[in-house]
Coordinates of C-alpha atoms in Angstrom, one line a residue:
M1 CA 129.4 -87.8 -53.4
K2 CA 126.7 -88.9 -54.2
V3 CA 124.3 -87.0 -56.0
I4 CA 119.9 -86.8 -55.3
R5 CA 118.0 -85.6 -58.4
S6 CA 115.2 -83.3 -57.1
S7 CA 112.6 -85.4 -59.4
D8 CA 113.5 -87.9 -56.9
N9 CA 113.4 -85.4 -53.7
L10 CA 109.7 -84.6 -54.6
K11 CA 109.4 -87.9 -55.6
Q12 CA 109.8 -89.4 -51.4
H13 CA 108.2 -85.7 -50.3
V14 CA 104.9 -86.7 -52.1
R15 CA 105.4 -90.5 -50.9
F16 CA 105.8 -89.3 -47.1
I17 CA 102.1 -87.0 -47.7
N18 CA 100.4 -89.6 -48.9
T19 CA 101.1 -91.8 -45.9
L20 CA 99.9 -89.2 -43.3
I21 CA 96.2 -88.3 -45.6
I22 CA 96.2 -92.7 -45.3
F23 CA 96.6 -92.3 -41.5
A24 CA 94.6 -89.6 -41.5
V25 CA 91.4 -90.4 -42.7
L26 CA 91.5 -93.6 -41.1
F27 CA 91.8 -92.2 -37.5
F28 CA 89.3 -90.1 -38.1
A29 CA 86.9 -93.0 -39.8
S30 CA 87.0 -94.5 -37.0
R31 CA 85.7 -92.2 -35.0
G32 CA 82.9 -91.1 -36.7
A33 CA 82.4 -94.7 -36.4
A34 CA 82.3 -94.8 -32.7
Q35 CA 80.3 -92.1 -32.5
D36 CA 77.3 -93.9 -34.3
Q37 CA 77.5 -96.2 -32.7
S38 CA 76.8 -94.3 -29.0
S39 CA 73.9 -92.3 -30.9
R40 CA 72.3 -95.2 -32.6
K41 CA 68.5 -95.6 -31.1
D42 CA 67.7 -98.6 -28.7
T43 CA 65.3 -100.5 -29.5
V44 CA 64.6 -102.4 -26.7
S45 CA 63.8 -100.4 -23.7
M46 CA 61.4 -97.3 -23.3
P47 CA 62.0 -94.4 -26.1
R48 CA 63.1 -91.2 -23.7
L49 CA 62.4 -87.6 -24.7
E50 CA 65.3 -85.2 -24.4
I51 CA 63.1 -82.2 -22.5
P52 CA 66.6 -79.0 -21.6
E53 CA 65.7 -77.7 -17.9
I54 CA 65.9 -74.3 -17.4
T55 CA 66.7 -72.7 -14.1
I56 CA 64.2 -69.8 -13.4
V57 CA 64.3 -67.9 -9.5
G58 CA 64.9 -71.3 -8.3
K59 CA 61.9 -73.5 -10.0
K60 CA 61.9 -75.5 -12.5
A61 CA 60.4 -74.7 -15.6
I62 CA 59.3 -77.3 -18.4
T63 CA 59.1 -76.9 -21.8
L64 CA 57.6 -78.8 -24.4
P65 CA 60.6 -81.1 -26.1
F66 CA 63.6 -80.3 -29.4
A67 CA 62.5 -82.0 -32.9
R68 CA 64.2 -83.7 -34.3
K69 CA 65.5 -83.4 -38.0
G70 CA 62.3 -85.1 -39.2
E71 CA 60.3 -85.2 -37.0
I72 CA 57.2 -82.9 -37.0
Y73 CA 54.5 -82.1 -34.0
D74 CA 50.8 -82.0 -35.4
T75 CA 49.1 -79.2 -33.5
E76 CA 45.2 -78.4 -34.7
I77 CA 45.0 -74.6 -35.4
F78 CA 43.3 -72.9 -32.9
E79 CA 41.1 -70.0 -34.7
A80 CA 40.0 -67.7 -32.1
P81 CA 36.3 -66.8 -31.4
L82 CA 34.7 -63.3 -33.2
P83 CA 35.7 -59.9 -30.8
D84 CA 32.2 -58.6 -29.2
T85 CA 31.1 -56.2 -31.2
S86 CA 30.0 -54.2 -28.3
L87 CA 33.2 -52.8 -27.0
I88 CA 33.3 -51.0 -30.3
E89 CA 30.2 -49.5 -30.3
E90 CA 27.2 -48.6 -28.2
R91 CA 25.9 -51.1 -26.8
T92 CA 21.8 -51.1 -26.2
G93 CA 21.1 -52.8 -23.3
P94 CA 18.9 -51.8 -20.6
A95 CA 19.4 -49.8 -17.9
F96 CA 21.4 -49.2 -14.2
P97 CA 22.1 -51.5 -12.8
L98 CA 23.4 -54.6 -15.2
G99 CA 23.9 -57.4 -11.7
T100 CA 27.0 -58.2 -11.4
L101 CA 28.2 -60.4 -14.1
P102 CA 31.6 -58.5 -15.5
R103 CA 31.0 -57.4 -18.6
Y104 CA 33.5 -59.5 -20.7
E105 CA 31.1 -62.7 -19.3
E106 CA 27.9 -61.5 -20.8
S107 CA 29.0 -62.9 -24.4
F108 CA 28.0 -66.4 -21.4
V109 CA 25.0 -65.2 -20.8
P110 CA 22.6 -63.3 -23.0
F111 CA 19.2 -62.6 -21.8
H112 CA 19.3 -60.6 -19.4
L113 CA 16.4 -59.2 -17.5
S114 CA 15.2 -55.5 -15.0
A115 CA 12.4 -54.5 -13.4
Q116 CA 11.8 -50.8 -12.6
G117 CA 9.0 -49.4 -9.6
S118 CA 7.8 -46.1 -8.1
F119 CA 5.4 -44.9 -5.5
G120 CA 5.1 -41.5 -4.8
S121 CA 3.0 -38.7 -4.0
F122 CA -0.7 -38.2 -4.5
A123 CA -1.1 -41.9 -5.8
T124 CA 1.4 -41.7 -8.6
A125 CA 2.8 -45.3 -10.1
H126 CA 5.3 -46.8 -12.0
A127 CA 5.7 -49.9 -14.0
R128 CA 9.0 -50.4 -15.9
I129 CA 10.7 -54.4 -17.5
F130 CA 13.7 -53.6 -19.6
A131 CA 14.6 -57.0 -21.1
D132 CA 17.1 -57.7 -24.0
Y133 CA 19.1 -60.8 -25.8
K134 CA 22.7 -60.0 -27.3
K135 CA 24.9 -61.6 -29.4
Q136 CA 27.5 -62.4 -30.7
N137 CA 25.8 -60.5 -34.2
W138 CA 23.1 -59.7 -33.8
G139 CA 20.3 -58.3 -30.6
L140 CA 16.7 -58.0 -29.4
Y141 CA 16.3 -55.1 -27.5
G142 CA 12.4 -54.0 -26.0
N143 CA 11.4 -52.9 -22.5
G144 CA 7.5 -52.0 -22.1
E145 CA 6.2 -49.0 -19.0
L146 CA 2.5 -48.4 -17.4
K147 CA 2.4 -45.2 -15.1
I148 CA -0.8 -43.7 -13.4
S149 CA -1.3 -40.9 -11.1
N150 CA -4.7 -39.3 -9.6
G151 CA -2.5 -35.8 -9.8
H152 CA -1.6 -33.1 -7.5
V153 CA -5.1 -31.3 -8.4
D154 CA -9.0 -32.1 -9.5
G155 CA -8.3 -32.6 -13.7
A156 CA -4.4 -33.5 -13.5
D157 CA -4.9 -37.7 -13.2
E158 CA -3.2 -39.0 -15.9
K159 CA -2.4 -42.4 -17.4
S160 CA 0.1 -43.9 -20.1
V161 CA 1.5 -46.8 -22.0
D162 CA 5.4 -46.7 -23.7
L163 CA 6.0 -49.8 -25.8
N164 CA 8.9 -50.1 -27.4
F165 CA 11.4 -52.7 -29.4
K166 CA 14.5 -52.8 -31.2
A167 CA 15.8 -55.2 -33.4
H168 CA 19.8 -54.8 -34.6
A169 CA 22.3 -56.9 -36.6
L170 CA 25.7 -57.0 -38.1
V171 CA 26.6 -57.9 -41.5
K172 CA 30.2 -58.5 -43.2
T173 CA 30.5 -57.1 -46.8
D174 CA 32.9 -56.7 -49.6
N175 CA 31.6 -53.6 -50.4
A176 CA 34.9 -51.2 -50.3
I177 CA 32.4 -48.3 -49.4
L178 CA 29.5 -50.8 -46.6
G179 CA 32.4 -52.7 -45.3
S180 CA 31.2 -54.7 -42.4
F181 CA 28.2 -52.5 -41.0
R182 CA 24.7 -52.7 -38.1
T183 CA 21.1 -52.8 -39.5
L184 CA 18.8 -51.5 -37.2
G185 CA 14.7 -51.6 -37.1
G186 CA 12.4 -50.4 -34.3
L187 CA 8.6 -50.4 -33.4
K188 CA 7.5 -48.0 -30.4
F189 CA 3.9 -47.7 -29.0
Y190 CA 2.8 -45.1 -27.4
H191 CA -0.3 -43.5 -24.9
D192 CA -1.5 -41.8 -22.3
S193 CA -4.8 -39.5 -21.7
Y194 CA -4.5 -36.5 -18.4
G195 CA -6.7 -33.4 -17.9
L196 CA -6.3 -29.7 -19.3
Y197 CA -7.0 -28.2 -15.8
G198 CA -5.2 -25.5 -16.6
I199 CA -9.0 -25.3 -18.5
K200 CA -11.2 -24.0 -15.8
S201 CA -14.4 -23.1 -18.2
S202 CA -14.7 -26.2 -18.7
S203 CA -14.1 -29.5 -18.3
V204 CA -10.9 -31.1 -21.3
D205 CA -9.8 -33.7 -21.4
R206 CA -6.8 -35.3 -23.4
S207 CA -5.7 -39.0 -25.4
R208 CA -2.6 -39.3 -27.4
T209 CA -1.6 -42.2 -29.4
A210 CA 1.9 -41.9 -31.4
V211 CA 3.6 -45.3 -33.4
N212 CA 7.4 -44.9 -34.4
F213 CA 8.8 -46.8 -37.6
S214 CA 12.8 -46.9 -37.5
A215 CA 15.0 -48.8 -40.0
G216 CA 18.4 -47.7 -40.0
L217 CA 22.1 -48.7 -41.7
Q218 CA 25.6 -47.5 -39.4
S219 CA 28.5 -48.4 -40.8
I220 CA 31.3 -50.2 -38.0
E221 CA 34.6 -49.8 -39.8
R222 CA 35.4 -45.7 -39.6
E223 CA 39.3 -45.8 -40.3
S224 CA 39.3 -44.7 -43.9
G225 CA 35.2 -43.6 -44.1
S226 CA 31.1 -44.4 -42.9
L227 CA 27.6 -44.3 -44.3
D228 CA 25.1 -43.9 -41.7
L229 CA 20.9 -43.9 -43.3
N230 CA 18.2 -43.4 -41.1
L231 CA 14.8 -43.5 -41.6
S232 CA 11.7 -43.7 -39.7
A233 CA 8.0 -42.4 -40.1
L234 CA 6.0 -41.1 -36.6
I235 CA 2.0 -41.3 -36.3
W236 CA 0.3 -38.9 -33.8
S237 CA -3.3 -38.7 -33.1
V238 CA -4.5 -36.6 -30.6
K239 CA -7.7 -35.5 -29.5
D240 CA -9.6 -33.8 -26.9
I241 CA -12.9 -34.5 -25.3
Y242 CA -15.2 -32.2 -24.3
P243 CA -18.0 -32.6 -22.2
S244 CA -20.1 -32.2 -24.6
T245 CA -18.4 -32.8 -28.6
D246 CA -14.7 -34.4 -29.3
S247 CA -11.8 -33.0 -31.4
S248 CA -9.3 -34.5 -33.0
S249 CA -6.2 -34.3 -35.2
S250 CA -3.6 -36.9 -37.1
T251 CA -0.2 -36.1 -38.0
V252 CA 2.6 -38.0 -40.5
S253 CA 5.5 -37.8 -40.0
P254 CA 8.7 -39.3 -41.9
E255 CA 11.9 -37.8 -41.6
F256 CA 15.4 -39.1 -43.3
D257 CA 18.8 -38.5 -43.1
A258 CA 22.3 -40.4 -45.6
I259 CA 25.7 -39.1 -43.3
Y260 CA 28.7 -40.4 -44.9
W261 CA 32.9 -39.3 -44.9
I262 CA 35.9 -40.6 -45.9
S263 CA 39.3 -40.0 -44.7
L264 CA 42.4 -38.1 -46.9
G265 CA 45.1 -38.2 -45.2
K266 CA 45.1 -35.2 -42.8
F267 CA 41.7 -34.0 -44.9
N268 CA 38.0 -35.7 -44.0
L269 CA 34.9 -35.0 -46.8
N270 CA 31.7 -35.1 -45.4
T271 CA 27.8 -34.8 -46.4
E272 CA 25.5 -34.8 -45.5
L273 CA 21.3 -35.1 -46.7
H274 CA 18.8 -34.1 -43.8
Y275 CA 14.8 -34.5 -44.8
Q276 CA 11.6 -34.6 -43.2
S277 CA 7.8 -32.9 -43.2
S278 CA 4.7 -33.3 -41.0
S279 CA 1.4 -34.6 -43.3
L280 CA -1.0 -32.6 -40.7
N281 CA -5.1 -33.8 -40.8
Y282 CA -6.1 -30.3 -38.7
N283 CA -10.4 -29.0 -39.5
Y284 CA -9.1 -26.4 -41.5
P285 CA -6.7 -26.2 -45.5
V286 CA -3.2 -26.5 -44.2
Q287 CA -0.1 -26.6 -46.4
T288 CA 2.7 -29.8 -45.8
P289 CA 5.9 -28.0 -43.5
S290 CA 8.7 -30.0 -44.9
L291 CA 13.0 -29.0 -44.4
L292 CA 16.1 -30.2 -46.8
N293 CA 19.5 -29.8 -45.6
I294 CA 22.3 -30.8 -48.1
L295 CA 25.7 -30.7 -46.0
I296 CA 29.0 -30.5 -47.6
G297 CA 32.2 -29.8 -45.3
A298 CA 35.9 -30.8 -44.9
Q299 CA 37.9 -31.3 -42.1
W300 CA 41.5 -30.6 -41.8
N301 CA 44.6 -32.0 -39.1
L302 CA 46.3 -28.7 -39.4
T303 CA 48.6 -29.8 -36.5
P304 CA 48.3 -32.4 -34.6
V305 CA 46.0 -29.7 -31.7
W306 CA 44.0 -27.3 -34.1
K307 CA 41.1 -28.2 -36.6
L308 CA 39.8 -26.6 -39.4
D309 CA 36.2 -27.6 -40.3
V310 CA 35.4 -26.2 -43.6
G311 CA 31.9 -26.0 -46.1
G312 CA 28.3 -24.9 -46.9
S313 CA 25.2 -25.9 -47.2
F314 CA 22.4 -25.8 -48.8
N315 CA 18.7 -25.0 -46.5
Q316 CA 15.0 -25.2 -48.4
G317 CA 11.8 -24.7 -46.2
N318 CA 7.8 -25.0 -46.4
N319 CA 5.3 -23.6 -44.1
S320 CA 2.4 -25.0 -43.0
N321 CA 0.9 -21.1 -44.1
G322 CA 1.9 -22.1 -47.4
G323 CA 5.0 -19.9 -47.3
S324 CA 8.6 -21.2 -47.7
N325 CA 12.4 -20.3 -47.2
T326 CA 15.9 -20.7 -48.1
L327 CA 19.1 -20.2 -46.9
V328 CA 22.3 -20.9 -48.7
R329 CA 25.6 -20.3 -46.2
P330 CA 29.1 -21.2 -45.5
Y331 CA 30.0 -22.8 -42.4
V332 CA 34.0 -22.5 -41.0
S333 CA 35.0 -24.1 -37.1
L334 CA 38.1 -24.3 -35.7
Q335 CA 38.8 -26.1 -32.2
W336 CA 42.8 -25.9 -30.5
Q337 CA 43.3 -29.0 -28.2
M338 CA 45.8 -27.0 -25.8
D339 CA 45.8 -30.6 -24.9
R340 CA 44.6 -33.4 -23.2
D341 CA 42.9 -31.0 -20.1
R342 CA 42.4 -28.4 -22.0
Q343 CA 40.0 -27.8 -25.3
W344 CA 39.6 -23.9 -27.8
S345 CA 36.2 -23.8 -29.8
V346 CA 35.0 -21.3 -32.5
W347 CA 32.1 -21.4 -34.5
F348 CA 30.0 -19.8 -36.8
I349 CA 28.1 -21.7 -38.1
P350 CA 24.1 -20.7 -39.5
E351 CA 20.7 -23.5 -40.1
M352 CA 17.9 -24.2 -40.6
N353 CA 15.6 -26.5 -38.1
I354 CA 12.3 -27.5 -37.8
D355 CA 10.1 -28.6 -34.5
S356 CA 8.0 -31.3 -36.0
Y357 CA 5.0 -32.6 -33.8
N358 CA 6.1 -34.3 -31.5
D359 CA 8.6 -32.8 -30.3
L360 CA 5.9 -29.6 -29.5
M361 CA 4.0 -31.8 -28.4
N362 CA 6.4 -32.8 -26.0
S363 CA 7.6 -30.2 -25.0
N364 CA 4.8 -28.9 -23.4
P365 CA 2.2 -31.6 -23.0
Y366 CA -0.7 -28.5 -22.6
L367 CA 0.1 -27.1 -26.1
M368 CA -2.9 -25.7 -28.3
R369 CA -3.9 -29.2 -30.8
Q370 CA -4.1 -27.7 -34.3
I371 CA -0.5 -25.5 -34.1
V372 CA 1.7 -23.8 -36.9
I373 CA 5.3 -25.8 -38.2
N374 CA 7.7 -23.3 -39.2
P375 CA 11.4 -24.4 -39.7
E376 CA 13.6 -22.0 -38.4
E377 CA 16.8 -19.7 -39.9
R378 CA 19.1 -18.8 -38.3
S379 CA 21.4 -16.8 -40.5
V380 CA 23.9 -15.4 -37.7
N381 CA 25.0 -18.5 -35.2
L382 CA 28.5 -17.8 -33.7
G383 CA 30.0 -19.0 -30.2
S384 CA 32.9 -20.6 -29.2
R385 CA 33.8 -22.7 -26.2
F386 CA 36.9 -23.2 -23.4
W387 CA 36.9 -27.1 -21.4
Y388 CA 39.7 -27.5 -18.4
N389 CA 39.8 -30.2 -17.1
S390 CA 42.2 -30.8 -13.8
E391 CA 42.1 -33.2 -10.2
L392 CA 40.1 -30.6 -8.2
Y393 CA 37.8 -29.4 -10.9
T394 CA 35.7 -30.1 -13.6
V395 CA 34.3 -26.8 -15.7
E396 CA 32.5 -25.9 -19.2
V397 CA 32.3 -22.0 -20.9
K398 CA 30.2 -21.3 -23.4
G399 CA 28.8 -18.4 -24.9
T400 CA 26.5 -17.8 -28.5
A401 CA 24.9 -15.8 -30.5
L402 CA 21.7 -15.9 -32.8
V403 CA 19.7 -14.5 -34.9
S404 CA 16.5 -15.9 -35.9
S405 CA 13.5 -16.0 -37.7
N406 CA 10.4 -18.0 -37.7
K407 CA 11.8 -18.7 -33.7
P408 CA 9.0 -21.0 -32.4
V409 CA 7.9 -19.6 -28.7
Q410 CA 4.9 -21.0 -26.9
V411 CA 2.2 -18.6 -25.9
S412 CA -0.5 -18.0 -23.8
K413 CA -3.7 -16.7 -24.8
L414 CA -6.6 -16.7 -22.1
E415 CA -6.9 -20.6 -21.0
I416 CA -4.7 -22.2 -23.8
V417 CA -1.0 -22.3 -24.7
D418 CA -0.5 -21.0 -28.3
L419 CA 2.8 -20.8 -30.7
T420 CA 3.7 -18.3 -32.1
Y421 CA 6.9 -17.3 -34.8
V422 CA 9.4 -14.6 -34.3
N423 CA 12.2 -13.2 -35.4
T424 CA 15.5 -13.0 -32.7
E425 CA 18.3 -12.3 -31.2
Q426 CA 19.0 -14.0 -28.5
F427 CA 22.8 -13.4 -26.8
I428 CA 23.3 -16.9 -24.0
F429 CA 26.5 -17.9 -21.8
D430 CA 26.1 -21.2 -20.3
L431 CA 28.4 -22.2 -17.7
N432 CA 28.8 -26.5 -16.6
G433 CA 30.8 -28.2 -13.3
I434 CA 31.8 -30.0 -11.7
V435 CA 33.8 -30.2 -8.1
Y436 CA 35.8 -33.1 -6.4
P437 CA 36.0 -31.5 -3.0
S438 CA 37.1 -35.1 -2.1
E439 CA 36.6 -38.7 -3.5
K440 CA 33.9 -38.9 -2.3
I441 CA 31.4 -36.0 -2.9
Q442 CA 30.8 -34.1 -5.9
I443 CA 29.3 -30.9 -6.4
H444 CA 27.4 -30.0 -9.8
V445 CA 26.7 -26.6 -10.6
S446 CA 25.7 -24.9 -13.7
G447 CA 23.9 -21.2 -15.2
I448 CA 23.0 -20.0 -17.7
L449 CA 22.0 -16.3 -18.6
Q450 CA 20.3 -16.4 -21.8
P451 CA 18.4 -12.4 -23.1
S452 CA 16.1 -13.1 -25.6
Y453 CA 14.4 -10.7 -27.7
E454 CA 12.1 -10.3 -30.1
R455 CA 14.1 -8.5 -32.9
G456 CA 13.2 -3.9 -32.4
K457 CA 12.1 -4.4 -28.8
A458 CA 13.3 -5.2 -25.3
I459 CA 10.7 -7.4 -24.0
Q460 CA 12.3 -10.6 -22.9
L461 CA 10.4 -13.6 -24.8
P462 CA 7.5 -15.8 -23.7
M463 CA 8.6 -19.2 -21.4
I464 CA 12.8 -18.6 -21.2
P465 CA 14.0 -16.8 -18.2
L466 CA 15.9 -15.0 -18.6
V467 CA 18.8 -16.3 -15.5
K468 CA 18.4 -20.2 -14.3
M469 CA 20.8 -21.7 -12.1
G470 CA 21.1 -24.6 -10.2
A471 CA 23.6 -27.1 -7.5
K472 CA 23.8 -30.6 -6.3
G473 CA 26.2 -31.5 -4.0
E474 CA 27.2 -36.0 -3.4
I475 CA 28.8 -37.5 -1.1
A476 CA 29.0 -41.2 -0.6
L477 CA 28.9 -42.4 2.2
N478 CA 31.7 -45.5 3.7
Y479 CA 28.1 -47.3 3.3
P480 CA 27.5 -48.4 0.2
V481 CA 24.8 -45.1 0.3
T482 CA 24.9 -42.3 -1.0
L483 CA 23.0 -38.9 0.0
W484 CA 22.3 -35.5 -1.9
S485 CA 20.3 -32.7 -2.3
G486 CA 19.7 -29.7 -4.8
V487 CA 18.7 -26.2 -5.1
E488 CA 17.3 -24.8 -8.7
F489 CA 17.0 -20.7 -9.5
W490 CA 14.7 -19.8 -12.1
S491 CA 13.3 -16.4 -12.7
K492 CA 10.8 -14.5 -13.9
Q493 CA 9.1 -15.7 -16.9
N494 CA 6.6 -14.0 -19.4
A495 CA 4.2 -16.1 -21.1
T496 CA 2.6 -13.6 -23.3
L497 CA 4.7 -11.5 -26.2
N498 CA 3.6 -7.3 -24.3
G499 CA 4.9 -8.9 -21.3
E500 CA 1.6 -8.2 -18.8
T501 CA 1.5 -11.7 -17.6
K502 CA 3.7 -13.6 -16.0
L503 CA 5.2 -16.4 -14.3
K504 CA 6.9 -16.2 -11.0
E505 CA 10.6 -16.8 -9.6
R506 CA 11.0 -20.5 -8.7
L507 CA 13.5 -22.1 -5.7
L508 CA 13.5 -25.4 -5.5
L509 CA 14.7 -28.5 -3.1
S510 CA 15.2 -31.0 -3.1
A511 CA 17.4 -34.2 -1.7
G512 CA 17.6 -37.6 -1.8
A513 CA 19.5 -40.7 -0.8
S514 CA 20.3 -44.2 -2.8
T515 CA 21.8 -47.8 -1.9
T516 CA 23.5 -50.7 -2.5
V517 CA 23.2 -52.5 0.5
I518 CA 20.4 -55.6 -1.6
P519 CA 22.4 -57.4 -4.5
R520 CA 21.0 -57.0 -7.6
T521 CA 19.0 -53.8 -6.5
F522 CA 18.8 -49.8 -6.7
L523 CA 16.7 -48.1 -3.9
S524 CA 16.3 -44.6 -3.7
L525 CA 14.8 -41.8 -2.2
E526 CA 13.7 -38.2 -3.3
I527 CA 11.8 -35.8 -2.0
S528 CA 11.0 -32.6 -3.9
N529 CA 10.1 -29.1 -3.6
I530 CA 10.8 -29.4 0.0
F531 CA 10.0 -25.9 1.3
N532 CA 6.3 -26.3 -0.3
R533 CA 6.9 -23.1 -3.1
K534 CA 4.1 -22.7 -5.4
Y535 CA 5.6 -21.8 -9.0
E536 CA 3.9 -23.0 -12.0
W537 CA 4.8 -24.4 -15.0
W538 CA 2.7 -22.7 -17.6
S539 CA 0.0 -19.5 -17.2
G540 CA -2.7 -21.5 -15.5
Y541 CA -0.6 -25.0 -14.9
T542 CA 0.1 -24.9 -11.9
A543 CA 3.6 -27.3 -10.5
P544 CA 3.2 -30.1 -7.7
G545 CA 3.7 -29.2 -4.1
I546 CA 6.5 -31.0 -1.7
S547 CA 6.2 -34.9 -2.4
F548 CA 8.0 -37.8 -2.9
L549 CA 9.1 -40.1 -4.7
L550 CA 10.7 -44.1 -3.7
D551 CA 11.4 -45.8 -6.3
A552 CA 12.9 -49.9 -6.7
K553 CA 14.9 -51.7 -10.2
F554 CA 16.0 -54.7 -9.4
N555 CA 18.0 -56.4 -11.6
I556 CA 16.3 -60.0 -12.4
R557 CA 18.6 -61.8 -15.1

């Protein structure tokens, strides 16, 4: 019997395994060589792209070829142009109509030119031209206006010229506060002449000239904070021409505003500074009226629907007669955004403000030339507002209670309209709404109830009607024509503090139509005071009767 030792047996197994490994290596090596041979590039025939086919709803879509190992597709990186900043800021372009170009194409046609002309009763003619040139980072805007009229009564003729020019530019900085900001500059010239036909004892003509310089800086990025600065200077010159003599006055009114706010999560902190004054050049000695407001506050988003605004203000005012007053008060306002269609707010915001010479002259062009200017102090300014919106109508209701000192009130004295200052109490209830009976019909309604009295008295303040109401209906026809009609009512007005002189109530009906049937043209016709009601703007100054106005606006470019 032959005995096989374990060491010999192990050697035999090892030789067998080695033999299998050698055969396996040779087999796979031969297969790899065959694969390399089949995948070798063909240098004779034309190269072929390996483009996969993707079937989408039965159609083949061609895609870019797969990049092979070591291949690089060299492409130029596309840099997108800067966005049109007018999409995030207020556009200072011409008024309607803008033409047929879509908004996103205006950067390719930056220059716009529009014109407006009108003709109406009493030989009234009006012409205006708008020009606007806007690039990505800067723009220019200007308009000019000319108006003449023979007037509705003797001595009511008027002429006016209005020129306005503005420029703005976007500037980028690395400053954490300014960031990217917009600079603004403007120049405005205005001149008019008209008759003070309410003065019956003599023929008096008035000419006014105003020149306004303005400059500003406004932050563009407002996510975390912003800084806005505005500076202006307004120069007024008023001359009254009598048959035998002339009398003139002039004023220079600088004004400065600065607003800064910063966001701290749920809190927004803001600081506001306002200063204005008027250097008065009268025929008698007078002080320079001025006003300084400093406000510091914070806005707090209590919840997603509740917002609280609290702070305090310091106000210092100087009168043109030499007096002064100071008001230091806290303020608070609360807003509740119930949903996207309902909002309610309440506030208590004492304040001090001043009507500049420009404000007063624009509110009443027949006002006495040399007027006293005093700051008005509102020690109580309490109010509430509710707004509601639906598919059928939108309504806003607001109520305000005011307690004021040195409130300016226009009063009639013989044949002139003067300005006086009184301590007052006012309760104002204001209603505004729009009703949408159908897609092509709109009805606008408004009303105000404003009992206003001198403190301690029960006589309505002069030139403030107790009730004002109005309604206007508008319907768009199937043709490019819109028809409208409106009615307006004012209750009686006192012309003096004692109420002895009154202006009777007014009820006025008007109607009109407009069309865009001509491309780039807006035509309108308006008829006012259809029933030819007689009423007065101010005591002695009768308003026009029935009148018409034909207006056309053209978009030239």
